Amino acid sequence: CFNIYSLGKVYGNALQTRPIVTKSVTACFIFALSDYMAQSLDNNPKDDNQKKPTNWIRTLSSAMVGLLYFGPAAHYWYEMIFKILPGTSLISTMQKAALGQLIFGPSFTCIFFATSLLQAGAFTPGNWFRKIREDLPTAWAAGLGFWPLVDLISYSMIKPQWIPLFVNTCSFVWTIYLSWISNRDKEE
């Protein structure tokens, strides 16, 4: 019988004993699922004969971003941000959110773009900088409508050790968007 409380307890214990591995595996799963969903949503032709097969290399690349970059980076980011700006006051929360929008979000998006270009066999520094120049401002602006609300909830209502799980859950939606943005040039 599925018991959410038991699952939460197991996950909480894993966060205590192996925090980076737990956060990394969680991000890996969510990023893979997000990319799969992005491909499914993008691949909805009226004629089944036009349907493209799932690009599992792309999905694996997204999973690896979660496992090898986002999971560890989020762990250290939240650890650092709570040391620099302890507390959950409105001012502290807004400062944390601003730093996330100015530092963590853009750096993560640039890594995501690089990985997307690598998996497509199109990575060169010139292509990467072009992708950043063309798509980062749009992605960042879209993020301004999404992440500050996530940050407000995260920093003011959720215990610090559970923030990465909450953010990973929110990342499910965001990574669908990023996956679509990262891969739209290759598919048009």
XYZ file of N, CA, C and O in Angstrom:
752
model
N 0.837 -1.176 0.000
C 0.000 0.000 0.000
C 0.893 1.256 0.000
O 1.837 1.354 0.761
N 0.600 2.182 -0.878
C 1.367 3.412 -1.015
C 1.027 4.355 0.134
O -0.125 4.683 0.359
N 2.043 4.799 0.838
C 1.852 5.700 1.951
C 2.775 6.902 1.762
O 3.993 6.765 1.845
N 2.213 8.068 1.515
C 3.000 9.275 1.246
C 3.851 9.662 2.454
O 4.971 10.144 2.300
N 3.336 9.434 3.654
C 4.093 9.756 4.856
C 5.364 8.901 4.929
O 6.446 9.407 5.225
N 5.228 7.610 4.633
C 6.391 6.712 4.658
C 7.414 7.110 3.597
O 8.622 7.097 3.843
N 6.919 7.464 2.418
C 7.804 7.910 1.348
C 8.546 9.179 1.770
O 9.746 9.314 1.554
N 7.834 10.107 2.394
C 8.453 11.336 2.887
C 9.504 11.055 3.940
O 10.561 11.692 3.972
N 9.237 10.099 4.785
C 10.190 9.728 5.850
C 11.456 9.103 5.241
O 12.571 9.447 5.635
N 11.279 8.222 4.268
C 12.424 7.611 3.589
C 13.239 8.684 2.869
O 14.472 8.708 2.953
N 12.545 9.585 2.185
C 13.231 10.664 1.464
C 13.956 11.579 2.450
O 15.104 11.979 2.225
N 13.311 11.915 3.548
C 13.932 12.744 4.582
C 15.186 12.096 5.152
O 16.197 12.769 5.377
N 15.132 10.798 5.391
C 16.317 10.077 5.875
C 17.431 10.099 4.835
O 18.604 10.262 5.174
N 17.069 9.935 3.581
C 18.069 9.984 2.510
C 18.701 11.378 2.436
O 19.905 11.507 2.196
N 17.893 12.429 2.641
C 18.439 13.790 2.662
C 19.448 13.972 3.793
O 20.441 14.691 3.635
N 19.192 13.324 4.921
C 20.105 13.427 6.067
C 21.400 12.659 5.839
O 22.476 13.142 6.180
N 21.294 11.460 5.277
C 22.481 10.605 5.151
C 23.279 10.846 3.876
O 24.497 10.734 3.883
N 22.606 11.146 2.777
C 23.279 11.368 1.490
C 22.609 12.511 0.747
O 21.941 12.301 -0.271
N 22.761 13.740 1.237
C 21.995 14.851 0.669
C 22.293 15.134 -0.800
O 21.359 15.360 -1.575
N 23.529 15.142 -1.193
C 23.857 15.485 -2.580
C 23.378 14.398 -3.530
O 22.784 14.689 -4.572
N 23.605 13.146 -3.173
C 23.154 12.037 -4.024
C 21.635 12.054 -4.141
O 21.087 11.906 -5.241
N 20.943 12.260 -3.035
C 19.474 12.280 -3.046
C 18.943 13.409 -3.928
O 18.062 13.198 -4.764
N 19.494 14.595 -3.758
C 19.058 15.738 -4.557
C 19.419 15.552 -6.030
O 18.649 15.938 -6.923
N 20.557 14.960 -6.294
C 21.001 14.742 -7.673
C 20.130 13.710 -8.390
O 19.740 13.918 -9.547
N 19.827 12.615 -7.712
C 18.983 11.577 -8.318
C 17.565 12.123 -8.542
O 16.948 11.862 -9.580
N 17.070 12.906 -7.594
C 15.754 13.522 -7.751
C 15.736 14.441 -8.969
O 14.823 14.381 -9.807
N 16.755 15.297 -9.093
C 16.839 16.214 -10.235
C 16.978 15.440 -11.543
O 16.372 15.797 -12.551
N 17.748 14.363 -11.529
C 17.924 13.523 -12.718
C 16.571 13.012 -13.203
O 16.239 13.135 -14.387
N 15.790 12.460 -12.307
C 14.485 11.914 -12.652
C 13.555 13.007 -13.178
O 12.912 12.859 -14.221
N 13.495 14.131 -12.478
C 12.580 15.202 -12.869
C 12.988 15.822 -14.202
O 12.146 16.103 -15.052
N 14.292 16.016 -14.419
C 14.745 16.595 -15.680
C 14.466 15.650 -16.848
O 14.067 16.090 -17.922
N 14.671 14.357 -16.648
C 14.375 13.385 -17.712
C 12.879 13.397 -18.031
O 12.487 13.430 -19.203
N 12.062 13.369 -17.007
C 10.615 13.387 -17.212
C 10.169 14.690 -17.888
O 9.323 14.672 -18.779
N 10.785 15.806 -17.504
C 10.452 17.093 -18.120
C 10.768 17.096 -19.609
O 9.978 17.572 -20.420
N 11.952 16.592 -19.964
C 12.311 16.580 -21.379
C 11.381 15.653 -22.163
O 10.951 15.983 -23.266
N 11.078 14.500 -21.603
C 10.155 13.576 -22.263
C 8.805 14.250 -22.506
O 8.227 14.157 -23.594
N 8.322 14.970 -21.480
C 7.045 15.672 -21.629
C 7.150 16.791 -22.672
O 6.220 16.988 -23.455
N 8.269 17.507 -22.692
C 8.456 18.567 -23.688
C 8.407 17.984 -25.091
O 7.769 18.549 -25.987
N 9.073 16.849 -25.291
C 9.034 16.213 -26.609
C 7.630 15.731 -26.944
O 7.185 15.869 -28.087
N 6.936 15.188 -25.970
C 5.576 14.702 -26.208
C 4.638 15.849 -26.581
O 3.821 15.710 -27.487
N 4.758 16.965 -25.874
C 3.911 18.122 -26.168
C 4.252 18.739 -27.514
O 3.365 19.189 -28.244
N 5.533 18.752 -27.847
C 5.993 19.342 -29.100
C 5.714 18.426 -30.292
O 5.688 18.865 -31.430
N 5.508 17.162 -30.013
C 5.360 16.147 -31.055
C 3.920 15.642 -31.071
O 3.662 14.476 -30.862
N 3.004 16.538 -31.343
C 1.592 16.185 -31.335
C 0.950 16.528 -32.680
O 0.059 17.368 -32.754
N 1.426 15.869 -33.762
C 0.878 16.194 -35.081
C -0.537 15.649 -35.240
O -0.953 14.732 -34.544
N -1.241 16.241 -36.203
C -2.601 15.776 -36.487
C -2.569 14.400 -37.158
O -3.469 13.599 -37.004
N -1.514 14.129 -37.885
C -1.353 12.865 -38.600
C -0.303 12.020 -37.874
O 0.838 12.432 -37.706
N -0.672 10.813 -37.436
C 0.253 9.943 -36.713
C 1.488 9.583 -37.534
O 2.530 9.241 -36.981
N 1.398 9.642 -38.861
C 2.548 9.331 -39.718
C 3.632 10.397 -39.607
O 4.770 10.156 -39.976
N 3.284 11.600 -39.134
C 4.249 12.684 -38.974
C 4.890 12.695 -37.594
O 5.794 13.474 -37.338
N 4.441 11.831 -36.713
C 4.949 11.800 -35.343
C 6.406 11.334 -35.333
O 6.754 10.323 -35.934
N 7.252 12.108 -34.665
C 8.675 11.782 -34.562
C 8.896 10.873 -33.356
O 8.208 11.013 -32.337
N 9.869 9.980 -33.436
C 10.163 9.145 -32.267
C 10.807 9.985 -31.160
O 11.403 11.033 -31.422
N 10.674 9.526 -29.948
C 11.301 10.205 -28.815
C 12.814 10.185 -28.992
O 13.396 9.158 -29.329
N 13.447 11.323 -28.772
C 14.898 11.436 -28.831
C 15.445 11.115 -27.438
O 15.538 11.989 -26.573
N 15.795 9.850 -27.227
C 16.236 9.398 -25.906
C 17.592 9.973 -25.526
O 17.875 10.136 -24.334
N 18.420 10.308 -26.509
C 19.708 10.954 -26.212
C 19.444 12.325 -25.596
O 20.094 12.722 -24.621
N 18.508 13.042 -26.146
C 18.127 14.354 -25.601
C 17.607 14.200 -24.173
O 17.969 14.977 -23.275
N 16.764 13.195 -23.945
C 16.226 12.959 -22.607
C 17.337 12.587 -21.633
O 17.377 13.081 -20.502
N 18.247 11.737 -22.083
C 19.386 11.354 -21.245
C 20.260 12.569 -20.932
O 20.733 12.726 -19.803
N 20.466 13.441 -21.907
C 21.252 14.651 -21.680
C 20.607 15.530 -20.609
O 21.294 16.047 -19.721
N 19.305 15.678 -20.681
C 18.596 16.458 -19.659
C 18.730 15.807 -18.289
O 18.948 16.492 -17.282
N 18.620 14.483 -18.262
C 18.778 13.762 -16.993
C 20.172 13.990 -16.406
O 20.321 14.205 -15.194
N 21.178 13.990 -17.272
C 22.549 14.193 -16.801
C 22.769 15.615 -16.275
O 23.529 15.812 -15.331
N 22.089 16.592 -16.867
C 22.163 17.959 -16.333
C 21.622 17.969 -14.909
O 22.215 18.571 -14.007
N 20.510 17.294 -14.688
C 19.952 17.215 -13.340
C 20.870 16.496 -12.377
O 21.123 16.972 -11.266
N 21.389 15.355 -12.811
C 22.231 14.521 -11.948
C 23.581 15.162 -11.638
O 23.997 15.225 -10.482
N 24.254 15.625 -12.674
C 25.641 16.068 -12.518
C 25.803 17.557 -12.243
O 26.841 17.980 -11.736
N 24.806 18.361 -12.600
C 24.939 19.800 -12.373
C 23.891 20.331 -11.389
O 24.231 20.853 -10.337
N 22.606 20.218 -11.749
C 21.581 20.881 -10.954
C 21.507 20.352 -9.523
O 21.417 21.145 -8.583
N 21.519 19.040 -9.351
C 21.427 18.481 -7.993
C 22.528 18.999 -7.083
O 22.246 19.594 -6.030
N 23.800 18.811 -7.467
C 24.881 19.335 -6.606
C 24.879 20.864 -6.513
O 25.079 21.424 -5.435
N 24.652 21.542 -7.633
C 24.681 23.011 -7.616
C 23.584 23.564 -6.711
O 23.830 24.511 -5.936
N 22.383 23.004 -6.794
C 21.287 23.473 -5.943
C 21.604 23.218 -4.470
O 21.334 24.073 -3.612
N 22.194 22.071 -4.170
C 22.572 21.765 -2.787
C 23.486 22.864 -2.223
O 23.219 23.433 -1.159
N 24.555 23.148 -2.945
C 25.519 24.142 -2.468
C 24.969 25.564 -2.542
O 25.286 26.403 -1.698
N 24.150 25.844 -3.547
C 23.551 27.173 -3.660
C 22.689 27.485 -2.439
O 22.834 28.540 -1.816
N 21.779 26.575 -2.093
C 20.877 26.831 -0.966
C 21.636 26.848 0.358
O 21.312 27.631 1.254
N 22.636 26.003 0.474
C 23.472 26.020 1.678
C 24.146 27.392 1.830
O 24.134 27.994 2.908
N 24.717 27.881 0.727
C 25.407 29.171 0.741
C 24.423 30.326 0.982
O 24.700 31.219 1.782
N 23.297 30.308 0.299
C 22.358 31.427 0.376
C 21.793 31.584 1.786
O 21.564 32.700 2.256
N 21.603 30.471 2.493
C 21.102 30.558 3.873
C 22.195 30.984 4.844
O 21.886 31.528 5.904
N 23.459 30.760 4.506
C 24.552 31.272 5.343
C 24.707 32.774 5.141
O 24.898 33.518 6.101
N 24.624 33.223 3.897
C 24.775 34.643 3.585
C 23.571 35.447 4.071
O 23.722 36.539 4.622
N 22.375 34.892 3.841
C 21.129 35.595 4.181
C 20.241 34.699 5.048
O 19.259 34.131 4.570
N 20.585 34.566 6.315
C 19.761 33.700 7.168
C 18.393 34.354 7.419
O 18.217 35.554 7.247
N 17.465 33.539 7.789
C 16.148 34.060 8.137
C 15.146 33.932 7.010
O 15.483 33.593 5.881
N 13.898 34.224 7.362
C 12.801 34.096 6.401
C 11.968 35.370 6.315
O 10.823 35.327 5.882
N 12.555 36.491 6.730
C 11.820 37.757 6.630
C 11.567 38.082 5.157
O 12.210 37.521 4.262
N 10.674 39.003 4.922
C 10.362 39.393 3.549
C 11.601 39.960 2.851
O 11.870 39.631 1.691
N 12.368 40.779 3.544
C 13.579 41.366 2.951
C 14.585 40.270 2.603
O 15.126 40.246 1.488
N 14.834 39.359 3.527
C 15.773 38.257 3.289
C 15.303 37.384 2.123
O 16.092 36.988 1.267
N 14.014 37.105 2.088
C 13.440 36.291 1.012
C 13.606 36.986 -0.339
O 13.998 36.358 -1.324
N 13.353 38.278 -0.374
C 13.492 39.022 -1.632
C 14.956 39.096 -2.073
O 15.252 39.011 -3.268
N 15.872 39.229 -1.124
C 17.293 39.245 -1.461
C 17.729 37.904 -2.038
O 18.464 37.850 -3.028
N 17.277 36.820 -1.433
C 17.604 35.483 -1.934
C 17.041 35.291 -3.343
O 17.717 34.755 -4.228
N 15.803 35.716 -3.526
C 15.173 35.588 -4.846
C 15.925 36.401 -5.887
O 16.157 35.920 -7.011
N 16.341 37.604 -5.532
C 17.089 38.453 -6.479
C 18.419 37.797 -6.855
O 18.789 37.767 -8.037
N 19.127 37.262 -5.874
C 20.398 36.593 -6.173
C 20.182 35.374 -7.078
O 20.975 35.118 -7.984
N 19.103 34.653 -6.818
C 18.792 33.505 -7.671
C 18.532 33.921 -9.105
O 18.983 33.270 -10.054
N 17.809 35.027 -9.282
C 17.498 35.519 -10.629
C 18.719 36.090 -11.333
O 18.817 36.035 -12.555
N 19.642 36.642 -10.563
C 20.819 37.275 -11.164
C 22.003 36.328 -11.352
O 22.819 36.543 -12.250
N 22.100 35.284 -10.517
C 23.279 34.407 -10.566
C 22.910 32.965 -10.927
O 23.330 32.447 -11.953
N 22.132 32.315 -10.061
C 21.891 30.878 -10.247
C 21.087 30.577 -11.514
O 21.472 29.714 -12.306
N 20.000 31.274 -11.707
C 19.140 31.013 -12.870
C 19.854 31.176 -14.199
O 19.852 30.259 -15.033
N 20.498 32.312 -14.452
C 21.194 32.483 -15.731
C 22.343 31.492 -15.933
O 22.524 30.977 -17.033
N 23.091 31.203 -14.866
C 24.203 30.251 -15.044
C 23.664 28.859 -15.358
O 24.190 28.160 -16.235
N 22.583 28.456 -14.678
C 21.972 27.160 -14.975
C 21.461 27.107 -16.414
O 21.670 26.129 -17.130
N 20.806 28.167 -16.852
C 20.260 28.201 -18.213
C 21.377 28.097 -19.245
O 21.238 27.376 -20.248
N 22.488 28.751 -19.006
C 23.631 28.666 -19.934
C 24.186 27.247 -19.998
O 24.520 26.752 -21.085
N 24.267 26.576 -18.859
C 24.712 25.175 -18.827
C 23.721 24.297 -19.598
O 24.104 23.418 -20.366
N 22.447 24.542 -19.402
C 21.412 23.772 -20.094
C 21.533 23.950 -21.608
O 21.448 22.981 -22.370
N 21.759 25.186 -22.047
C 21.939 25.451 -23.477
C 23.164 24.710 -24.019
O 23.118 24.128 -25.104
N 24.268 24.734 -23.274
C 25.489 24.056 -23.715
C 25.253 22.554 -23.865
O 25.659 21.948 -24.864
N 24.573 21.970 -22.898
C 24.291 20.535 -22.951
C 23.402 20.193 -24.130
O 23.609 19.182 -24.805
N 22.421 21.021 -24.388
C 21.537 20.807 -25.530
C 22.324 20.831 -26.843
O 22.118 19.989 -27.728
N 23.224 21.789 -26.975
C 24.051 21.868 -28.187
C 24.990 20.664 -28.280
O 25.190 20.117 -29.378
N 25.550 20.239 -27.152
C 26.440 19.063 -27.153
C 25.702 17.812 -27.617
O 26.205 17.075 -28.468
N 24.516 17.572 -27.080
C 23.784 16.353 -27.444
C 23.351 16.370 -28.898
O 23.173 15.335 -29.505
N 23.211 17.566 -29.476
C 22.827 17.678 -30.884
C 24.046 17.668 -31.806
O 23.897 17.719 -33.028
N 25.247 17.605 -31.215
C 26.464 17.622 -32.019
C 26.741 18.976 -32.638
O 27.448 19.076 -33.643
N 26.204 20.035 -32.040
C 26.336 21.374 -32.618
C 27.078 22.345 -31.702
O 27.051 23.545 -31.920
N 27.742 21.806 -30.676
C 28.405 22.722 -29.746
C 29.708 23.260 -30.319
O 30.586 22.517 -30.715
N 29.784 24.571 -30.355
C 31.029 25.317 -30.545
C 30.877 26.526 -29.633
O 29.743 26.918 -29.307
N 31.975 27.114 -29.203
C 31.809 28.326 -28.387
C 30.961 29.384 -29.101
O 30.122 30.033 -28.463
N 31.127 29.532 -30.401
C 30.334 30.509 -31.153
C 28.851 30.187 -31.119
O 28.019 31.088 -30.927
N 28.495 28.915 -31.328
C 27.079 28.523 -31.271
C 26.502 28.728 -29.873
O 25.350 29.138 -29.726
N 27.319 28.413 -28.856
C 26.861 28.565 -27.481
C 26.606 30.034 -27.161
O 25.559 30.380 -26.626
N 27.543 30.907 -27.534
C 27.362 32.332 -27.268
C 26.182 32.898 -28.061
O 25.442 33.752 -27.565
N 25.978 32.406 -29.283
C 24.819 32.834 -30.071
C 23.528 32.415 -29.372
O 22.585 33.198 -29.252
N 23.492 31.178 -28.893
C 22.307 30.669 -28.187
C 22.031 31.502 -26.936
O 20.884 31.872 -26.657
N 23.089 31.810 -26.199
C 22.940 32.634 -25.002
C 22.426 34.018 -25.379
O 21.471 34.524 -24.773
N 23.047 34.628 -26.379
C 22.663 35.981 -26.798
C 21.206 36.015 -27.282
O 20.454 36.933 -26.968
N 20.797 34.996 -28.039
C 19.456 34.995 -28.617
C 18.368 34.526 -27.649
O 17.250 35.049 -27.690
N 18.658 33.534 -26.811
C 17.599 32.903 -26.021
C 17.641 33.170 -24.519
O 16.615 33.028 -23.850
N 18.809 33.538 -23.974
C 18.865 33.782 -22.534
C 17.971 34.944 -22.107
O 17.243 34.815 -21.112
N 17.959 36.077 -22.808
C 17.070 37.165 -22.362
C 15.595 36.756 -22.307
O 14.883 37.096 -21.356
N 15.146 35.986 -23.295
C 13.748 35.537 -23.314
C 13.474 34.567 -22.170
O 12.459 34.679 -21.477
N 14.387 33.607 -21.979
C 14.214 32.632 -20.900
C 14.262 33.327 -19.538
O 13.466 33.019 -18.641
N 15.184 34.272 -19.400
C 15.311 34.995 -18.127
C 14.045 35.801 -17.846
O 13.523 35.794 -16.730
N 13.539 36.487 -18.858
C 12.313 37.283 -18.694
C 11.130 36.380 -18.333
O 10.321 36.727 -17.462
N 11.031 35.234 -18.981
C 9.956 34.290 -18.643
C 10.116 33.802 -17.207
O 9.129 33.647 -16.481
N 11.365 33.580 -16.807
C 11.633 33.140 -15.441
C 11.214 34.156 -14.395
O 10.858 33.786 -13.262
N 11.237 35.425 -14.747
C 10.813 36.463 -13.806
C 9.331 36.335 -13.446
O 8.900 36.811 -12.401
N 8.574 35.681 -14.319
C 7.163 35.458 -14.036
C 6.900 34.162 -13.290
O 5.760 33.887 -12.906
N 7.939 33.373 -13.080
C 7.769 32.052 -12.472
C 8.571 31.906 -11.179
O 8.020 31.582 -10.128
N 9.882 32.137 -11.252
C 10.763 31.824 -10.128
C 10.611 32.704 -8.901
O 10.754 32.201 -7.777
N 10.322 33.995 -9.018
C 10.142 34.762 -7.780
C 9.015 34.219 -6.892
O 9.148 34.203 -5.667
N 7.928 33.738 -7.508
C 6.859 33.132 -6.715
C 7.342 31.845 -6.058
O 7.089 31.598 -4.872
N 8.067 31.029 -6.821
C 8.639 29.795 -6.258
C 9.568 30.147 -5.102
O 9.522 29.524 -4.033
N 10.415 31.167 -5.303
C 11.347 31.582 -4.247
C 10.615 32.097 -3.018
O 10.999 31.790 -1.885
N 9.581 32.881 -3.224
C 8.811 33.408 -2.100
C 8.279 32.269 -1.238
O 8.410 32.278 -0.009
N 7.710 31.272 -1.879
C 7.188 30.111 -1.146
C 8.338 29.329 -0.521
O 8.291 28.973 0.661
N 9.392 29.073 -1.307
C 10.525 28.280 -0.827
C 11.152 28.864 0.431
O 11.310 28.170 1.435
N 11.547 30.122 0.319
C 12.332 30.725 1.385
C 11.518 31.115 2.610
O 12.068 31.271 3.690
N 10.215 31.267 2.463
C 9.422 31.707 3.603
C 8.582 30.606 4.241
O 8.167 30.745 5.389
N 8.341 29.503 3.519
C 7.404 28.506 4.047
C 7.962 27.087 4.140
O 7.338 26.236 4.761
N 9.097 26.825 3.530
C 9.596 25.453 3.451
C 10.920 25.341 4.207
O 11.770 26.222 4.103
N 11.075 24.252 4.954
C 12.326 24.028 5.684
C 13.464 23.917 4.676
O 13.298 23.300 3.611
N 14.626 24.503 4.999
C 15.744 24.533 4.034
C 16.104 23.179 3.423
O 16.385 23.104 2.229
N 16.076 22.100 4.204
C 16.467 20.805 3.646
C 15.471 20.286 2.604
O 15.811 19.447 1.769
N 14.236 20.807 2.612
C 13.210 20.374 1.668
C 13.073 21.305 0.470
O 12.342 21.001 -0.477
N 13.763 22.441 0.491
C 13.651 23.392 -0.619
C 14.067 22.777 -1.951
O 13.353 22.931 -2.947
N 15.200 22.046 -2.022
C 15.546 21.467 -3.334
C 14.467 20.537 -3.900
O 14.230 20.547 -5.107
N 13.783 19.769 -3.062
C 12.707 18.908 -3.559
C 11.561 19.763 -4.091
O 11.036 19.493 -5.179
N 11.186 20.797 -3.355
C 10.128 21.694 -3.824
C 10.531 22.361 -5.138
O 9.750 22.407 -6.090
N 11.752 22.864 -5.192
C 12.232 23.537 -6.400
C 12.328 22.547 -7.562
O 11.993 22.878 -8.695
N 12.778 21.318 -7.284
C 12.813 20.296 -8.334
C 11.414 20.029 -8.877
O 11.237 19.846 -10.079
N 10.437 19.999 -8.003
C 9.061 19.775 -8.439
C 8.599 20.933 -9.330
O 8.007 20.713 -10.390
N 8.919 22.150 -8.918
C 8.586 23.323 -9.753
C 9.398 23.300 -11.045
O 8.918 23.726 -12.098
N 10.618 22.778 -10.954
C 11.481 22.688 -12.135
C 10.894 21.787 -13.208
O 11.261 21.912 -14.376
N 10.017 20.881 -12.822
C 9.381 20.020 -13.814
C 8.750 20.872 -14.909
O 9.003 20.671 -16.097
N 7.970 21.867 -14.499
C 7.312 22.751 -15.474
C 8.351 23.607 -16.192
O 8.334 23.724 -17.417
N 9.274 24.182 -15.446
C 10.267 25.083 -16.026
C 11.172 24.348 -17.014
O 11.520 24.881 -18.065
N 11.561 23.129 -16.691
C 12.467 22.386 -17.564
C 11.772 21.963 -18.846
O 12.425 21.844 -19.889
N 10.468 21.762 -18.823
C 9.738 21.527 -20.073
C 9.926 22.750 -20.971
O 10.248 22.635 -22.152
N 9.752 23.931 -20.395
C 9.927 25.172 -21.153
C 11.370 25.303 -21.656
O 11.600 25.584 -22.837
N 12.351 25.103 -20.777
C 13.760 25.233 -21.176
C 14.131 24.221 -22.252
O 14.868 24.540 -23.188
N 13.638 23.011 -22.120
C 13.924 21.976 -23.110
C 13.371 22.382 -24.466
O 14.024 22.214 -25.503
N 12.179 22.937 -24.459
C 11.574 23.395 -25.702
C 12.390 24.539 -26.304
O 12.716 24.523 -27.492
N 12.746 25.533 -25.480
C 13.546 26.677 -25.955
C 14.905 26.206 -26.475
O 15.374 26.655 -27.509
N 15.547 25.303 -25.741
C 16.890 24.841 -26.100
C 16.919 24.072 -27.405
O 17.914 24.082 -28.106
N 15.833 23.407 -27.722
C 15.837 22.525 -28.875
C 15.019 23.025 -30.056
O 14.987 22.382 -31.099
N 14.398 24.173 -29.944
C 13.510 24.633 -31.024
C 14.269 24.954 -32.299
O 13.764 24.712 -33.376
N 15.477 25.495 -32.234
C 16.231 25.809 -33.439
C 16.548 24.554 -34.243
O 16.496 24.543 -35.455
N 16.854 23.479 -33.556
C 17.238 22.228 -34.223
C 16.048 21.552 -34.873
O 16.203 20.747 -35.768
N 14.842 21.848 -34.364
C 13.668 21.134 -34.854
C 12.845 21.934 -35.852
O 11.897 21.427 -36.404
N 13.173 23.201 -36.057
C 12.402 24.016 -37.009
C 12.891 23.816 -38.422
O 13.972 23.443 -38.704
